C-alpha cells in the first residue's frame, strides 16, 4: 500500500506541474520497492521517472529508464505497464528522430492486450500511431484514423483525453496550410 500511495502522490504532483517533487517521490518509491519487494515492484516508479525525464527533454536518460522498466514489468507480469512503457519508448524514439524504431515499439505495444482492456489499449495505441503519422507528415494516415475514430466519454479518462487531443491535432493539421 505504501508504494501505491507514493506512486499516486508522484503522479498527482506531475499532473499539477510539480515535476521535481514528483521525481523525488518516484525515486523514494523506487528505493523502497527495491529494498522491500524486489525490482518488479519498482516498474511503475521507473516508468514515472522515464516520463518526467522525457518531459525535461533528457531523452537518453528517459530511454535508459524505459529499457530498465520493460523487463521489470514483464517479470511482474504487468502487461499494461509493459504497453505503457513501449508507448513511452515510441515517444522518446520519435523525439530522437527514429521513426522506424517508434513504429516497432507501437507494434509491440499493440500486441500486448490484457483481457478486459482491449478497447482502451487499442484506442490508445491507435491514437499514438496517428500522432506518429502526423509527426512524419503523413496527414492522410492520420485522417483515416480520425475518420474511423469513435470518441466516447465513458471509460478511461486518460484514454479519452488522448484520443480527443489527437483528434484536435489532426483537425489543426488539416486546417494549417503547408509552408
mmCIF file of C-alpha atoms in Angstrom:
data_model
loop_
_atom_site.group_PDB
_atom_site.id
_atom_site.type_symbol
_atom_site.label_atom_id
_atom_site.label_comp_id
_atom_site.label_asym_id
_atom_site.label_seq_id
_atom_site.Cartn_x
_atom_site.Cartn_y
_atom_site.Cartn_z
ATOM 1 C CA UNK A 1 0.000 0.000 0.000
ATOM 2 C CA UNK A 2 2.853 2.370 0.826
ATOM 3 C CA UNK A 3 4.281 2.044 -2.683
ATOM 4 C CA UNK A 4 0.869 2.692 -4.232
ATOM 5 C CA UNK A 5 0.457 5.831 -2.123
ATOM 6 C CA UNK A 6 3.890 7.163 -3.060
ATOM 7 C CA UNK A 7 3.300 6.437 -6.739
ATOM 8 C CA UNK A 8 -0.138 8.067 -6.667
ATOM 9 C CA UNK A 9 1.305 11.140 -4.931
ATOM 10 C CA UNK A 10 4.062 11.334 -7.547
ATOM 11 C CA UNK A 11 1.567 11.073 -10.387
ATOM 12 C CA UNK A 12 -0.598 13.772 -8.797
ATOM 13 C CA UNK A 13 2.404 16.086 -8.390
ATOM 14 C CA UNK A 14 3.311 15.531 -12.047
ATOM 15 C CA UNK A 15 -0.245 16.327 -13.143
ATOM 16 C CA UNK A 16 -0.080 19.518 -11.041
ATOM 17 C CA UNK A 17 3.119 20.541 -12.805
ATOM 18 C CA UNK A 18 5.308 19.924 -9.747
ATOM 19 C CA UNK A 19 7.755 17.787 -11.680
ATOM 20 C CA UNK A 20 10.719 17.966 -9.298
ATOM 21 C CA UNK A 21 8.505 16.968 -6.364
ATOM 22 C CA UNK A 22 7.103 14.127 -8.489
ATOM 23 C CA UNK A 23 10.609 12.940 -9.367
ATOM 24 C CA UNK A 24 11.613 12.941 -5.697
ATOM 25 C CA UNK A 25 8.547 10.853 -4.806
ATOM 26 C CA UNK A 26 9.175 8.412 -7.666
ATOM 27 C CA UNK A 27 12.793 8.000 -6.551
ATOM 28 C CA UNK A 28 11.676 7.420 -2.949
ATOM 29 C CA UNK A 29 9.117 4.851 -4.116
ATOM 30 C CA UNK A 30 11.695 3.137 -6.312
ATOM 31 C CA UNK A 31 14.192 2.866 -3.442
ATOM 32 C CA UNK A 32 11.500 1.482 -1.129
ATOM 33 C CA UNK A 33 10.386 -1.056 -3.731
ATOM 34 C CA UNK A 34 13.929 -2.267 -4.280
ATOM 35 C CA UNK A 35 14.514 -2.554 -0.528
ATOM 36 C CA UNK A 36 11.228 -4.296 0.303
ATOM 37 C CA UNK A 37 9.888 -6.241 -2.598
ATOM 38 C CA UNK A 38 12.334 -6.679 -5.380
ATOM 39 C CA UNK A 39 12.838 -4.988 -8.664
ATOM 40 C CA UNK A 40 9.485 -5.982 -10.144
ATOM 41 C CA UNK A 41 7.657 -3.638 -7.758
ATOM 42 C CA UNK A 42 9.789 -0.766 -8.999
ATOM 43 C CA UNK A 43 8.431 -0.977 -12.555
ATOM 44 C CA UNK A 44 5.767 1.701 -12.147
ATOM 45 C CA UNK A 45 8.183 4.102 -10.479
ATOM 46 C CA UNK A 46 10.789 3.659 -13.200
ATOM 47 C CA UNK A 47 8.089 4.360 -15.799
ATOM 48 C CA UNK A 48 7.076 7.539 -13.960
ATOM 49 C CA UNK A 49 10.671 8.733 -13.815
ATOM 50 C CA UNK A 50 11.119 7.996 -17.520
ATOM 51 C CA UNK A 51 8.086 10.098 -18.359
ATOM 52 C CA UNK A 52 9.431 13.023 -16.322
ATOM 53 C CA UNK A 53 12.833 12.748 -17.984
ATOM 54 C CA UNK A 54 11.135 12.834 -21.382
ATOM 55 C CA UNK A 55 9.241 15.961 -20.306
ATOM 56 C CA UNK A 56 12.585 17.519 -19.364
ATOM 57 C CA UNK A 57 13.942 16.523 -22.805
ATOM 58 C CA UNK A 58 16.551 14.253 -21.227
ATOM 59 C CA UNK A 59 15.781 11.689 -23.901
ATOM 60 C CA UNK A 60 18.799 9.428 -23.414
ATOM 61 C CA UNK A 61 18.073 9.092 -19.686
ATOM 62 C CA UNK A 62 14.375 8.519 -20.434
ATOM 63 C CA UNK A 63 15.288 5.769 -22.914
ATOM 64 C CA UNK A 64 17.586 4.169 -20.320
ATOM 65 C CA UNK A 65 14.805 4.177 -17.715
ATOM 66 C CA UNK A 66 12.375 2.675 -20.220
ATOM 67 C CA UNK A 67 14.924 -0.011 -21.090
ATOM 68 C CA UNK A 68 15.068 -0.786 -17.354
ATOM 69 C CA UNK A 69 11.286 -0.643 -16.982
ATOM 70 C CA UNK A 70 10.303 -3.085 -19.728
ATOM 71 C CA UNK A 71 11.950 -6.219 -18.277
ATOM 72 C CA UNK A 72 10.745 -5.286 -14.766
ATOM 73 C CA UNK A 73 7.154 -5.012 -15.986
ATOM 74 C CA UNK A 74 7.490 -8.279 -17.900
ATOM 75 C CA UNK A 75 8.928 -10.012 -14.826
ATOM 76 C CA UNK A 76 5.987 -8.760 -12.771
ATOM 77 C CA UNK A 77 3.511 -9.863 -15.454
ATOM 78 C CA UNK A 78 2.252 -6.293 -15.851
ATOM 79 C CA UNK A 79 1.113 -6.247 -19.472
ATOM 80 C CA UNK A 80 -0.499 -2.823 -19.150
ATOM 81 C CA UNK A 81 2.694 -1.411 -17.693
ATOM 82 C CA UNK A 82 4.708 -3.035 -20.476
ATOM 83 C CA UNK A 83 2.382 -1.448 -23.042
ATOM 84 C CA UNK A 84 2.698 1.949 -21.358
ATOM 85 C CA UNK A 85 6.475 1.558 -21.361
ATOM 86 C CA UNK A 86 6.503 0.747 -25.063
ATOM 87 C CA UNK A 87 4.285 3.770 -25.776
ATOM 88 C CA UNK A 88 6.692 5.946 -23.806
ATOM 89 C CA UNK A 89 9.610 4.423 -25.684
ATOM 90 C CA UNK A 90 7.918 5.196 -29.005
ATOM 91 C CA UNK A 91 7.561 8.840 -27.952
ATOM 92 C CA UNK A 92 11.241 9.019 -26.999
ATOM 93 C CA UNK A 93 12.315 7.303 -30.220
ATOM 94 C CA UNK A 94 10.277 9.738 -32.273
ATOM 95 C CA UNK A 95 11.798 12.685 -30.414
ATOM 96 C CA UNK A 96 15.247 11.223 -31.117
ATOM 97 C CA UNK A 97 14.427 11.084 -34.846
ATOM 98 C CA UNK A 98 13.991 7.306 -35.026
ATOM 99 C CA UNK A 99 10.549 6.835 -36.597
ATOM 100 C CA UNK A 100 11.175 3.210 -37.633
ATOM 101 C CA UNK A 101 12.016 2.295 -34.039
ATOM 102 C CA UNK A 102 8.935 4.203 -32.866
ATOM 103 C CA UNK A 103 6.771 2.197 -35.295
ATOM 104 C CA UNK A 104 8.273 -1.041 -33.952
ATOM 105 C CA UNK A 105 7.580 -0.011 -30.350
ATOM 106 C CA UNK A 106 3.982 0.868 -31.219
ATOM 107 C CA UNK A 107 3.534 -2.504 -32.930
ATOM 108 C CA UNK A 108 4.891 -4.270 -29.850
ATOM 109 C CA UNK A 109 2.560 -2.213 -27.625
ATOM 110 C CA UNK A 110 -0.385 -3.155 -29.813
ATOM 111 C CA UNK A 111 0.423 -6.841 -29.321
ATOM 112 C CA UNK A 112 0.142 -6.500 -25.531
ATOM 113 C CA UNK A 113 -3.518 -6.586 -24.678
ATOM 114 C CA UNK A 114 -4.845 -7.617 -21.296
ATOM 115 C CA UNK A 115 -8.247 -9.286 -21.095
ATOM 116 C CA UNK A 116 -10.896 -6.647 -20.492
ATOM 117 C CA UNK A 117 -8.755 -3.751 -21.713
ATOM 118 C CA UNK A 118 -8.688 -4.445 -25.438
ATOM 119 C CA UNK A 119 -10.770 -1.411 -26.438
ATOM 120 C CA UNK A 120 -8.811 1.063 -24.288
ATOM 121 C CA UNK A 121 -5.462 -0.408 -25.324
ATOM 122 C CA UNK A 122 -6.386 -0.403 -28.982
ATOM 123 C CA UNK A 123 -7.645 3.196 -28.855
ATOM 124 C CA UNK A 124 -4.520 4.362 -27.044
ATOM 125 C CA UNK A 125 -2.092 2.696 -29.438
ATOM 126 C CA UNK A 126 -4.074 3.850 -32.482
ATOM 127 C CA UNK A 127 -4.023 7.444 -31.221
ATOM 128 C CA UNK A 128 -0.248 7.300 -30.813
ATOM 129 C CA UNK A 129 0.063 5.809 -34.298
ATOM 130 C CA UNK A 130 -1.938 8.765 -35.638
ATOM 131 C CA UNK A 131 0.359 11.163 -33.789
ATOM 132 C CA UNK A 132 3.385 9.418 -35.270
ATOM 133 C CA UNK A 133 1.828 9.733 -38.736
ATOM 134 C CA UNK A 134 1.321 13.470 -38.147
ATOM 135 C CA UNK A 135 4.894 13.875 -36.948
ATOM 136 C CA UNK A 136 6.094 12.250 -40.159
ATOM 137 C CA UNK A 137 3.880 14.463 -42.300
ATOM 138 C CA UNK A 138 1.516 11.633 -43.248
ATOM 139 C CA UNK A 139 -1.741 13.570 -42.904
ATOM 140 C CA UNK A 140 -3.782 11.039 -44.946
ATOM 141 C CA UNK A 141 -2.966 8.252 -42.461
ATOM 142 C CA UNK A 142 -3.944 10.480 -39.550
ATOM 143 C CA UNK A 143 -7.150 11.456 -41.339
ATOM 144 C CA UNK A 144 -8.039 7.783 -41.871
ATOM 145 C CA UNK A 145 -7.603 7.230 -38.135
ATOM 146 C CA UNK A 146 -9.740 10.289 -37.339
ATOM 147 C CA UNK A 147 -12.498 9.162 -39.714
ATOM 148 C CA UNK A 148 -12.632 5.738 -38.072
ATOM 149 C CA UNK A 149 -12.339 7.117 -34.545
ATOM 150 C CA UNK A 150 -15.275 6.803 -32.204
ATOM 151 C CA UNK A 151 -14.876 9.087 -29.226
ATOM 152 C CA UNK A 152 -16.878 8.101 -26.188
ATOM 153 C CA UNK A 153 -16.697 9.916 -22.854
ATOM 154 C CA UNK A 154 -17.235 6.685 -20.949
ATOM 155 C CA UNK A 155 -14.383 4.577 -19.667
ATOM 156 C CA UNK A 156 -10.798 5.583 -19.016
ATOM 157 C CA UNK A 157 -10.480 9.375 -18.843
ATOM 158 C CA UNK A 158 -6.790 9.288 -19.834
ATOM 159 C CA UNK A 159 -7.512 7.318 -22.993
ATOM 160 C CA UNK A 160 -10.444 9.622 -23.759
ATOM 161 C CA UNK A 161 -8.253 12.712 -23.339
ATOM 162 C CA UNK A 162 -5.506 11.226 -25.528
ATOM 163 C CA UNK A 163 -7.969 10.449 -28.319
ATOM 164 C CA UNK A 164 -9.621 13.878 -28.069
ATOM 165 C CA UNK A 165 -6.284 15.693 -28.174
ATOM 166 C CA UNK A 166 -5.108 13.580 -31.093
ATOM 167 C CA UNK A 167 -8.298 14.388 -32.996
ATOM 168 C CA UNK A 168 -7.642 18.081 -32.321
ATOM 169 C CA UNK A 169 -4.110 17.704 -33.684
ATOM 170 C CA UNK A 170 -5.422 16.098 -36.863
ATOM 171 C CA UNK A 171 -8.005 18.855 -37.328
ATOM 172 C CA UNK A 172 -5.338 21.525 -36.791
ATOM 173 C CA UNK A 173 -3.099 19.833 -39.336
ATOM 174 C CA UNK A 174 -5.972 19.769 -41.829
ATOM 175 C CA UNK A 175 -6.604 23.471 -41.317
ATOM 176 C CA UNK A 176 -2.943 24.520 -41.453
ATOM 177 C CA UNK A 177 -1.734 25.473 -44.948
ATOM 178 C CA UNK A 178 1.540 23.908 -45.960
ATOM 179 C CA UNK A 179 4.530 26.219 -45.760
#
